[in-house]
Coordinates of C-alpha atoms (C1' of nucleotides) in Angstrom, one line a residue:
Chain A
X10 CA -2.0 28.9 6.1
X11 CA -3.5 32.1 4.9
X12 CA -6.6 33.9 6.2
X13 CA -9.4 34.2 3.6
X14 CA -13.0 35.3 3.7
X15 CA -15.9 33.1 3.0
X16 CA -19.6 33.6 3.6
X17 CA -21.6 30.5 4.6
X18 CA -24.5 31.4 2.3
X19 CA -22.1 31.3 -0.7
X20 CA -20.5 28.1 0.5
X21 CA -21.4 25.2 -1.8
X22 CA -21.6 22.7 1.0
X23 CA -23.4 24.8 3.6
X24 CA -26.7 23.1 3.1
X25 CA -25.1 19.7 3.6
X26 CA -23.4 20.9 6.8
X27 CA -24.6 20.5 10.4
X28 CA -25.2 24.2 10.5
X29 CA -27.8 24.3 7.8
X30 CA -31.0 25.9 9.0
X31 CA -29.8 28.5 11.5
X32 CA -31.6 31.8 11.1
X33 CA -30.3 34.9 9.1
X34 CA -29.0 36.7 12.2
X35 CA -27.0 33.8 13.5
X36 CA -25.6 33.1 10.1
X37 CA -24.4 36.7 9.8
X38 CA -22.8 36.5 13.2
X39 CA -21.2 33.2 12.3
X40 CA -19.8 34.7 9.1
X41 CA -18.4 37.6 11.0
X42 CA -16.8 35.6 13.8
X43 CA -15.5 32.5 12.1
X44 CA -12.1 32.6 10.6
X45 CA -11.4 30.7 7.3
X46 CA -7.9 29.5 6.5
X47 CA -6.3 28.4 3.3
X48 CA -4.0 25.4 3.8
X49 CA -1.5 24.2 1.3
X50 CA -1.2 20.5 0.6
X51 CA 0.6 18.9 3.5
X52 CA -0.1 21.6 6.1
X53 CA -1.3 20.6 9.5
X54 CA -4.7 21.9 10.7
X55 CA -4.4 20.8 14.3
X56 CA -2.2 18.5 16.4
X57 CA -3.2 15.5 18.5
X58 CA -2.8 16.3 22.2
X59 CA -3.4 20.0 21.8
X60 CA -6.4 21.6 23.5
X61 CA -9.4 22.1 21.1
X62 CA -10.5 25.7 20.9
X63 CA -13.2 25.0 18.4
X64 CA -14.0 23.1 15.2
X65 CA -13.2 23.3 11.6
X66 CA -15.8 23.1 8.8
X67 CA -14.2 21.9 5.6
X68 CA -15.1 24.2 2.7
X69 CA -12.8 22.7 0.1
X70 CA -10.1 20.0 -0.2
X71 CA -9.4 16.7 1.3
X72 CA -8.2 16.2 4.8
X73 CA -6.6 13.2 6.5
X74 CA -7.3 12.6 10.2
X75 CA -4.5 10.6 11.8
X76 CA -3.0 9.4 15.0
X77 CA 0.6 8.7 15.8
X78 CA 1.2 5.2 17.1
X79 CA 3.7 4.2 19.8
X80 CA 6.5 3.8 17.3
X81 CA 5.8 7.2 15.7
X82 CA 4.0 5.8 12.7
X83 CA 1.0 7.6 11.3
X84 CA -2.3 5.8 11.3
X85 CA -5.0 7.4 9.2
X86 CA -8.3 7.2 11.0
X87 CA -10.4 8.6 8.3
X88 CA -10.5 10.9 5.3
X89 CA -12.7 14.0 5.5
X90 CA -14.4 15.9 2.8
X91 CA -16.0 19.3 2.2
X92 CA -19.2 19.6 4.4
X93 CA -17.7 17.6 7.2
X94 CA -16.6 19.0 10.4
X95 CA -13.2 18.3 12.2
X96 CA -12.6 18.3 15.9
X97 CA -16.1 17.6 16.9
X98 CA -15.2 14.8 19.3
X99 CA -12.6 16.9 21.1
X100 CA -14.9 20.0 21.4
X101 CA -17.9 17.9 22.7
X102 CA -15.9 15.9 25.2
X103 CA -13.8 19.0 26.3
X104 CA -10.7 16.9 25.9
X105 CA -7.6 17.6 23.7
X106 CA -7.7 16.5 20.1
X107 CA -7.2 12.8 20.0
X108 CA -5.9 12.9 16.4
X109 CA -4.2 15.3 14.1
X110 CA -5.6 16.7 10.8
X111 CA -3.6 17.6 7.7
X112 CA -4.6 18.8 4.2
X113 CA -4.0 16.3 1.5
X114 CA -4.8 18.9 -1.2
X115 CA -4.9 22.6 -1.1
X116 CA -7.8 23.1 1.2
X117 CA -10.0 25.6 3.0
X118 CA -11.4 25.2 6.5
X119 CA -13.4 27.6 8.6
X120 CA -12.8 27.7 12.3
X121 CA -15.7 28.2 14.7
X122 CA -14.8 28.8 18.4
X123 CA -16.4 26.4 20.8
X124 CA -18.3 29.0 22.9
X125 CA -20.0 30.2 19.8
X126 CA -20.6 26.6 18.7
X127 CA -22.1 25.6 22.1
X128 CA -24.4 28.6 22.0
X129 CA -25.8 27.5 18.7
X130 CA -26.3 24.0 20.0
X131 CA -28.4 25.3 22.9
X132 CA -30.5 27.5 20.6
X133 CA -31.0 24.8 17.9
X134 CA -31.9 21.4 19.1
X135 CA -31.7 20.1 15.5
X136 CA -28.0 21.0 15.6
X137 CA -27.5 18.8 18.7
X138 CA -29.4 16.1 16.9
X139 CA -27.1 16.4 13.9
X140 CA -24.1 16.3 16.1
X141 CA -25.3 13.0 17.6
X142 CA -26.0 11.6 14.2
X143 CA -22.6 12.6 12.9
X144 CA -20.8 11.1 15.9
X145 CA -22.9 7.9 15.4
X146 CA -21.8 7.6 11.8
X147 CA -18.2 8.2 12.7
X148 CA -18.5 5.5 15.3
X149 CA -20.1 3.0 12.9
X150 CA -17.2 3.7 10.4
X151 CA -14.6 3.2 13.2
X152 CA -16.2 -0.1 14.2
X153 CA -16.2 -1.3 10.7
X154 CA -12.5 -0.4 10.4
X155 CA -11.7 -2.3 13.6
X156 CA -13.3 -5.4 12.2
X157 CA -11.6 -5.0 8.9
X158 CA -8.2 -4.5 10.5
X159 CA -8.6 -7.4 12.8
X160 CA -9.9 -9.9 10.3
X161 CA -9.0 -9.0 6.7
X162 CA -5.7 -9.5 4.9
X163 CA -3.8 -6.5 3.6
X164 CA -4.9 -7.3 0.1
X165 CA -8.6 -7.2 1.1
X166 CA -8.1 -4.0 3.1
X167 CA -6.4 -2.3 0.2
X168 CA -9.2 -3.2 -2.2
X169 CA -11.6 -1.9 0.4
X170 CA -9.7 1.4 0.9
X171 CA -9.4 2.0 -2.8
X172 CA -13.1 1.8 -3.1
X173 CA -13.6 4.1 -0.2
X174 CA -11.1 6.6 -1.6
X175 CA -12.9 6.5 -4.9
X176 CA -15.9 8.1 -3.1
X177 CA -13.7 10.7 -1.4
X178 CA -12.0 11.7 -4.7
X179 CA -15.2 12.1 -6.6
X180 CA -14.2 15.7 -7.5
X181 CA -11.2 14.4 -9.5
X182 CA -13.3 13.2 -12.4
X183 CA -11.7 11.9 -15.5
X184 CA -13.7 10.9 -18.6
X185 CA -14.1 7.4 -17.2
X186 CA -14.0 7.4 -13.4
X187 CA -12.6 9.1 -10.3
X188 CA -8.9 9.5 -9.8
X189 CA -7.3 8.8 -6.5
X190 CA -4.2 10.8 -5.8
X191 CA -2.4 9.9 -2.6
X192 CA 1.2 9.0 -1.8
X193 CA 1.9 5.3 -1.3
X194 CA 2.9 6.1 2.2
X195 CA -0.5 7.7 3.0
X196 CA -2.2 4.8 1.4
X197 CA -0.2 2.4 3.6
X198 CA -1.1 4.4 6.7
X199 CA -4.7 4.3 5.8
X200 CA -4.7 0.5 5.1
X201 CA -2.5 -0.2 8.1
X202 CA 0.5 -1.8 6.5
X203 CA 4.0 -1.2 5.2
X204 CA 4.5 1.1 2.2
X205 CA 6.3 -1.7 0.3
X206 CA 3.4 -4.0 0.7
X207 CA 1.0 -1.5 -0.7
X208 CA 3.3 -0.9 -3.7
X209 CA 3.5 -4.6 -4.4
X210 CA -0.2 -5.1 -4.1
X211 CA -0.9 -2.1 -6.3
X212 CA 1.4 -3.6 -9.0
X213 CA -0.6 -6.8 -8.7
X214 CA -3.9 -5.0 -9.1
X215 CA -2.5 -3.2 -12.0
X216 CA -1.3 -6.4 -13.6
X217 CA -4.8 -7.9 -13.1
X218 CA -6.3 -4.8 -14.8
X219 CA -8.3 -3.7 -11.8
X220 CA -6.6 -0.3 -11.6
X221 CA -4.6 2.0 -13.8
X222 CA -1.5 3.8 -12.3
X223 CA 0.0 7.0 -13.5
X224 CA 2.5 8.2 -10.9
X225 CA 0.6 8.7 -7.8
X226 CA -2.7 8.8 -9.6
X227 CA -4.8 5.7 -9.4
X228 CA -7.9 5.0 -11.4
X229 CA -10.2 2.1 -10.7
X230 CA -11.2 0.2 -13.8
X231 CA -12.8 -2.9 -12.4
X232 CA -14.9 -2.0 -9.4
X233 CA -16.9 -5.2 -9.1
X234 CA -13.6 -7.2 -8.9
X235 CA -12.3 -4.9 -6.1
X236 CA -15.6 -5.3 -4.2
X237 CA -15.1 -9.0 -4.5
X238 CA -11.5 -8.9 -3.3
X239 CA -12.4 -6.5 -0.5
X240 CA -15.4 -8.6 0.6
X241 CA -17.2 -5.4 0.9
X242 CA -21.0 -5.4 0.8
X243 CA -21.7 -1.7 1.5
X244 CA -21.2 0.4 -1.6
Chain B
X7 CA -33.9 -14.2 29.3
X8 CA -36.3 -13.7 32.2
X9 CA -38.3 -10.6 33.0
X10 CA -37.5 -9.1 36.3
X11 CA -38.4 -5.9 38.2
X12 CA -35.9 -3.2 39.1
X13 CA -36.4 0.4 40.2
X14 CA -33.9 3.0 39.0
X15 CA -33.7 4.7 42.4
X16 CA -32.5 1.4 43.9
X17 CA -30.1 0.7 41.0
X18 CA -26.6 1.0 42.2
X19 CA -25.3 2.5 39.0
X20 CA -28.2 4.9 38.4
X21 CA -26.3 7.9 39.4
X22 CA -23.5 7.0 37.0
X23 CA -25.9 6.5 34.1
X24 CA -26.9 9.1 31.5
X25 CA -30.3 9.2 33.1
X26 CA -29.2 10.6 36.4
X27 CA -31.0 13.8 37.2
X28 CA -34.4 13.4 35.7
X29 CA -37.2 14.4 37.9
X30 CA -39.3 12.2 40.2
X31 CA -42.3 11.9 37.8
X32 CA -40.2 10.9 34.8
X33 CA -38.3 8.4 36.9
X34 CA -41.5 6.7 38.0
X35 CA -42.7 6.6 34.5
X36 CA -39.4 5.2 33.3
X37 CA -39.6 2.5 36.1
X38 CA -43.1 1.6 35.0
X39 CA -42.4 1.4 31.3
X40 CA -39.0 0.0 31.1
X41 CA -38.6 -3.8 31.0
X42 CA -35.7 -5.4 32.7
X43 CA -34.3 -8.7 31.6
X44 CA -32.1 -11.3 33.3
X45 CA -29.7 -12.8 30.8
X46 CA -27.8 -16.0 31.4
X47 CA -24.1 -16.2 30.5
X48 CA -23.8 -16.5 26.8
X49 CA -27.3 -15.2 25.9
X50 CA -27.7 -12.6 23.1
X51 CA -29.2 -9.3 24.0
X52 CA -29.6 -8.1 20.4
X53 CA -28.4 -9.0 16.9
X54 CA -26.4 -6.9 14.4
X55 CA -28.6 -5.9 11.5
X56 CA -31.9 -6.0 13.4
X57 CA -33.9 -2.8 13.8
X58 CA -33.2 -1.0 17.1
X59 CA -36.4 -0.5 19.1
X60 CA -34.6 1.1 22.0
X61 CA -31.6 0.9 24.2
X62 CA -30.4 -1.3 27.1
X63 CA -29.1 0.1 30.3
X64 CA -26.7 -2.4 32.0
X65 CA -27.7 -3.0 35.6
X66 CA -25.4 -5.9 36.3
X67 CA -22.9 -8.2 34.5
X68 CA -20.5 -7.9 31.7
X69 CA -21.5 -7.5 28.1
X70 CA -19.5 -8.0 24.9
X71 CA -20.4 -5.9 21.8
X72 CA -19.2 -7.6 18.7
X73 CA -19.5 -7.7 14.9
X74 CA -19.3 -10.7 12.6
X75 CA -16.6 -10.3 9.9
X76 CA -16.9 -11.4 6.3
X77 CA -15.7 -14.9 7.2
X78 CA -18.1 -15.3 10.0
X79 CA -15.6 -14.6 12.7
X80 CA -16.5 -12.6 15.8
X81 CA -14.8 -9.3 16.4
X82 CA -15.3 -7.9 19.8
X83 CA -15.6 -4.1 19.5
X84 CA -15.8 -3.3 23.2
X85 CA -16.7 -4.6 26.6
X86 CA -19.5 -2.9 28.4
X87 CA -20.1 -2.7 32.1
X88 CA -23.0 -1.7 34.5
X89 CA -24.0 1.9 34.1
X90 CA -23.2 1.9 30.4
X91 CA -25.9 1.9 27.7
X92 CA -26.1 -0.4 24.7
X93 CA -27.6 0.3 21.3
X94 CA -27.1 4.1 21.6
X95 CA -25.6 4.5 18.2
X96 CA -28.4 2.6 16.5
X97 CA -31.2 4.5 18.3
X98 CA -29.6 7.9 17.6
X99 CA -28.9 7.2 13.9
X100 CA -32.2 5.4 13.4
X101 CA -30.3 2.6 11.7
X102 CA -30.2 -1.1 12.6
X103 CA -27.8 -2.3 15.2
X104 CA -24.3 -2.4 13.7
X105 CA -23.1 -4.9 16.2
X106 CA -24.5 -7.7 18.4
X107 CA -24.4 -7.8 22.2
X108 CA -24.1 -10.8 24.4
X109 CA -23.8 -11.5 28.1
X110 CA -20.4 -12.7 29.3
X111 CA -21.7 -13.3 32.8
X112 CA -25.2 -13.6 34.1
X113 CA -26.4 -10.1 33.6
X114 CA -29.3 -7.7 33.9
X115 CA -30.2 -5.1 31.3
X116 CA -33.2 -2.7 31.3
X117 CA -34.8 -1.9 28.0
X118 CA -36.1 1.6 27.3
X119 CA -38.1 2.2 24.1
X120 CA -36.8 4.8 21.8
X121 CA -39.9 7.0 21.7
X122 CA -39.7 7.3 25.5
X123 CA -36.0 7.9 25.3
X124 CA -36.3 10.6 22.6
X125 CA -39.0 12.3 24.8
X126 CA -36.5 12.5 27.6
X127 CA -33.8 13.9 25.4
X128 CA -36.1 16.7 24.4
X129 CA -37.0 17.5 27.9
X130 CA -33.5 17.2 29.4
X131 CA -30.8 19.0 27.4
X132 CA -28.2 17.6 29.8
X133 CA -29.2 14.1 28.6
X134 CA -28.5 15.1 25.0
X135 CA -25.2 16.5 26.3
X136 CA -24.3 13.2 28.0
X137 CA -25.3 11.2 24.9
X138 CA -22.8 13.3 22.9
X139 CA -20.1 12.8 25.4
X140 CA -20.8 9.1 25.6
X141 CA -20.6 8.8 21.8
X142 CA -17.4 10.9 21.9
X143 CA -15.8 8.6 24.3
X144 CA -16.8 5.5 22.3
X145 CA -15.3 7.1 19.3
X146 CA -12.1 7.9 21.0
X147 CA -11.8 4.3 22.2
X148 CA -12.5 3.0 18.7
X149 CA -9.9 5.3 17.2
X150 CA -7.3 4.0 19.7
X151 CA -8.3 0.5 18.9
X152 CA -7.8 1.1 15.1
X153 CA -4.3 2.5 15.7
X154 CA -3.5 -0.4 18.0
X155 CA -4.7 -3.1 15.5
X156 CA -2.9 -1.4 12.6
X157 CA 0.4 -0.9 14.3
X158 CA 0.9 -3.1 17.3
X159 CA 1.9 -6.8 17.4
X160 CA -0.4 -9.4 18.8
X161 CA 1.8 -9.6 21.9
X162 CA 1.5 -5.9 22.5
X163 CA -2.3 -5.9 21.9
X164 CA -2.8 -8.8 24.3
X165 CA -0.9 -7.0 27.0
X166 CA -3.0 -4.0 26.3
X167 CA -6.3 -5.9 26.3
X168 CA -5.4 -7.7 29.6
X169 CA -4.9 -4.3 31.2
X170 CA -8.2 -3.0 29.8
X171 CA -10.0 -6.2 31.0
X172 CA -8.5 -5.7 34.4
X173 CA -10.6 -2.5 34.7
X174 CA -13.8 -4.2 33.4
X175 CA -13.5 -7.2 35.8
X176 CA -13.0 -5.0 38.9
X177 CA -15.9 -6.7 40.6
X178 CA -14.2 -10.0 40.6
X179 CA -11.8 -9.1 43.4
X180 CA -9.5 -11.6 44.9
X181 CA -7.2 -10.8 47.9
X182 CA -4.6 -9.4 45.5
X183 CA -6.1 -8.1 42.4
X184 CA -8.9 -8.4 39.8
X185 CA -9.6 -11.7 38.1
X186 CA -10.3 -11.8 34.4
X187 CA -12.6 -14.6 33.4
X188 CA -13.0 -15.0 29.7
X189 CA -12.7 -17.8 27.2
X190 CA -9.5 -17.9 25.1
X191 CA -11.7 -17.5 22.1
X192 CA -13.3 -14.3 23.4
X193 CA -9.9 -13.0 24.3
X194 CA -8.7 -13.8 20.8
X195 CA -11.7 -12.1 19.3
X196 CA -11.1 -9.0 21.4
X197 CA -7.4 -8.8 20.5
X198 CA -8.0 -9.6 16.9
X199 CA -6.0 -12.8 16.4
X200 CA -6.2 -16.6 16.4
X201 CA -7.1 -18.5 19.6
X202 CA -3.9 -20.5 19.4
X203 CA -1.8 -17.4 19.3
X204 CA -3.5 -16.0 22.4
X205 CA -2.9 -19.3 24.2
X206 CA 0.8 -19.3 23.4
X207 CA 1.3 -15.7 24.4
X208 CA -0.6 -16.3 27.7
X209 CA 1.7 -19.2 28.4
X210 CA 4.6 -16.9 27.8
X211 CA 3.2 -14.2 30.0
X212 CA 2.6 -16.8 32.7
X213 CA 6.2 -18.2 32.3
X214 CA 7.5 -14.6 32.7
X215 CA 5.4 -14.3 35.8
X216 CA 3.3 -11.4 34.5
X217 CA 0.0 -13.2 35.0
X218 CA -1.3 -16.2 36.9
X219 CA -3.7 -18.7 35.1
X220 CA -6.2 -21.0 36.8
X221 CA -8.4 -22.4 34.1
X222 CA -10.0 -19.5 32.3
X223 CA -9.3 -17.2 35.2
X224 CA -6.4 -14.8 34.7
X225 CA -4.9 -12.6 37.3
X226 CA -2.4 -9.9 36.5
X227 CA 0.6 -10.0 38.9
X228 CA 2.9 -7.5 37.1
X229 CA 1.0 -4.6 35.8
X230 CA 4.0 -2.3 35.0
X231 CA 5.6 -5.0 32.9
X232 CA 2.4 -5.4 30.9
X233 CA 2.1 -1.7 30.4
X234 CA 5.6 -1.7 29.0
X235 CA 4.9 -4.6 26.7
X236 CA 1.6 -3.0 25.6
X237 CA 3.3 0.3 25.1
X238 CA 0.2 1.8 26.8
X239 CA 0.4 5.2 28.3
X240 CA -3.2 5.7 29.3
X241 CA -4.0 3.8 32.5
Chain C
dG24 C1' 16.0 21.6 -18.6
dA25 C1' 19.5 19.9 -15.3
dT26 C1' 20.0 18.5 -10.8
dA27 C1' 18.9 17.0 -6.2
dA28 C1' 15.6 15.3 -3.3
dA29 C1' 11.8 12.6 -2.5
dT30 C1' 9.1 8.8 -3.7
dA31 C1' 8.2 4.4 -5.9
dA32 C1' 9.6 -0.1 -7.3
dT33 C1' 11.9 -4.4 -6.7
dG34 C1' 14.4 -8.2 -4.5
dA35 C1' 16.1 -11.1 -0.8
dC36 C1' 15.3 -12.3 3.6
dA37 C1' 13.4 -12.6 8.4
dA38 C1' 9.8 -12.4 11.5
dA39 C1' 5.2 -12.8 12.9
dA40 C1' 1.2 -15.0 13.0
dA41 C1' -2.2 -18.3 10.9
dT42 C1' -3.5 -22.9 10.0
dC43 C1' -3.8 -27.7 10.8
dA44 C1' -3.3 -31.8 13.6
dT45 C1' -3.1 -33.8 18.0
dT46 C1' -3.1 -34.3 22.9
dT47 C1' -4.5 -32.8 27.4
dA48 C1' -7.5 -30.4 30.6
dT49 C1' -11.7 -28.6 32.2
dT50 C1' -16.5 -28.1 32.8
dG51 C1' -21.2 -29.0 33.0
dG52 C1' -25.1 -32.2 32.9
dG53 C1' -27.0 -36.5 34.2
Chain D
dC10 C1' -19.0 -38.5 40.6
dC11 C1' -18.4 -39.9 36.0
dC12 C1' -18.6 -39.1 31.2
dA13 C1' -19.1 -36.6 27.1
dA14 C1' -18.5 -32.3 25.2
dT15 C1' -16.0 -28.3 25.1
dA16 C1' -12.1 -25.7 25.7
dA17 C1' -7.1 -25.3 26.2
dA18 C1' -2.5 -26.5 25.2
dT19 C1' 1.2 -27.8 22.2
dG20 C1' 3.8 -28.9 18.0
dA21 C1' 4.8 -28.7 13.1
dT22 C1' 4.3 -26.2 9.1
dT23 C1' 2.8 -22.7 5.8
dT24 C1' 1.5 -18.2 4.7
dT25 C1' 1.5 -13.5 5.1
dT26 C1' 3.6 -9.5 6.0
dG27 C1' 7.4 -6.6 7.5
dT28 C1' 12.2 -5.1 7.1
dC29 C1' 16.4 -3.9 5.0
dA30 C1' 19.0 -2.9 0.9
dT31 C1' 19.2 -1.3 -3.7
dT32 C1' 17.8 0.7 -7.9
dA33 C1' 14.6 3.3 -10.7
dT34 C1' 11.5 7.0 -11.3
dT35 C1' 9.2 11.0 -10.4
dT36 C1' 8.8 15.7 -8.7
dA37 C1' 10.1 20.0 -7.4
dT38 C1' 13.5 23.7 -7.7
dC39 C1' 16.9 26.5 -9.4

DNA sequence: GATAAATAATGACAAAAATCATTTATTGGG
DNA sequence: CCCAATAAATGATTTTTGTCATTATTTATC
């Protein structure tokens, strides 16, 4: 975790972030006061249960947001990408982080203290609006995940998760398609199953020529079939 | 679904609602413009997929919020109580309802059109603040449910759900404790399992003297034991 | 590039939970 | 209060998934 320097106006995802549209002066202040960190693959950004001092804006990389279940097993709640913000729920509610966040790749996140953040929300109503919309989207995603976990088989959920990951890993382009790179364990913790079960199902998908596997790199080669297996109607 | 008349200032849960604190004039206008409905047990308040024209403030009763899975099975996302608001996610995000809502008891809900609602959020920043906090709490609950569904056994989840329902049914007081009244099917759809499995586990809990069963009425008689089974640490 | 450590793969088995079939109870309407 | 309809309970069986053990492969490090 190394300190680095990044200016918002040079940030490729700034205009997709919730902060887009604040005036020159506030942006300069934000740039001066925020602290940007470089995280190596695997490093923890924050821990579940700890007080939230602010939020993290993802500049680069892929982040997993996860909770630890009662038996100590990880459950990945969601995958987050550049332009998304981490810790919003905790900062808004004033409660500790209800999940941990860790870098799946080498990543960069910028920390914004909550006082500064709240000041901006007061000054910019559209920021509050975007926060509400962001929370709404997260909630919709979580409700879908609940329904999926409760009703779908592991096989169906794995197909679904591979398709969702395909979106997250869109920066890992190969000539013909995105490449998902994730440990089997992380994949199991995302799908909500045992690692062995994921491995077996991946072999099956590979045998059926739905995916290609090279080590931990997975490429989807038959999307429509996976959509069918996953019973997924949203792209 | 019958129209009835209710004034917010006479509503027992008004001061616990997100609207508490608006001034006299806005309250009178809200009273004049909102429409309150009486729903009989089982009636639908709104349907998943339909456009959201506004939100519903629960005055009385118990509401289930549920989604229909790919095989047509209900999944109960959450139980809502008087003072809570329904349809917030849809109204905020401007998207259709992502779940349906139905009355579990005879219930009363007041409908507030979204234009009127948005006007209030602009005038009262504390309302926006409360909306964000409400969404944050819903999100935290959903994330917990995800972890529970992914990692706990049905037995554990049933214990957990019974304890959660005990909170929701606090108005059904008997001399010694709250009484949960819910069909086995609804309970199964809340826990995320088959109805038969719920029935078997309830018999087991009854045999172990953790609960008492009279028809569809369930009373918890050994909370600590259920907490232990559910591996639940939050009350 | 060799070596150890970590991860992935595979097999055998056990446990959990779903499904299907049937019987028993409960409830609500006439 | 009775009867039909609905819901609950129970049993038998199958399917799915998890667990444990072992081997193979990959990855990182010296």
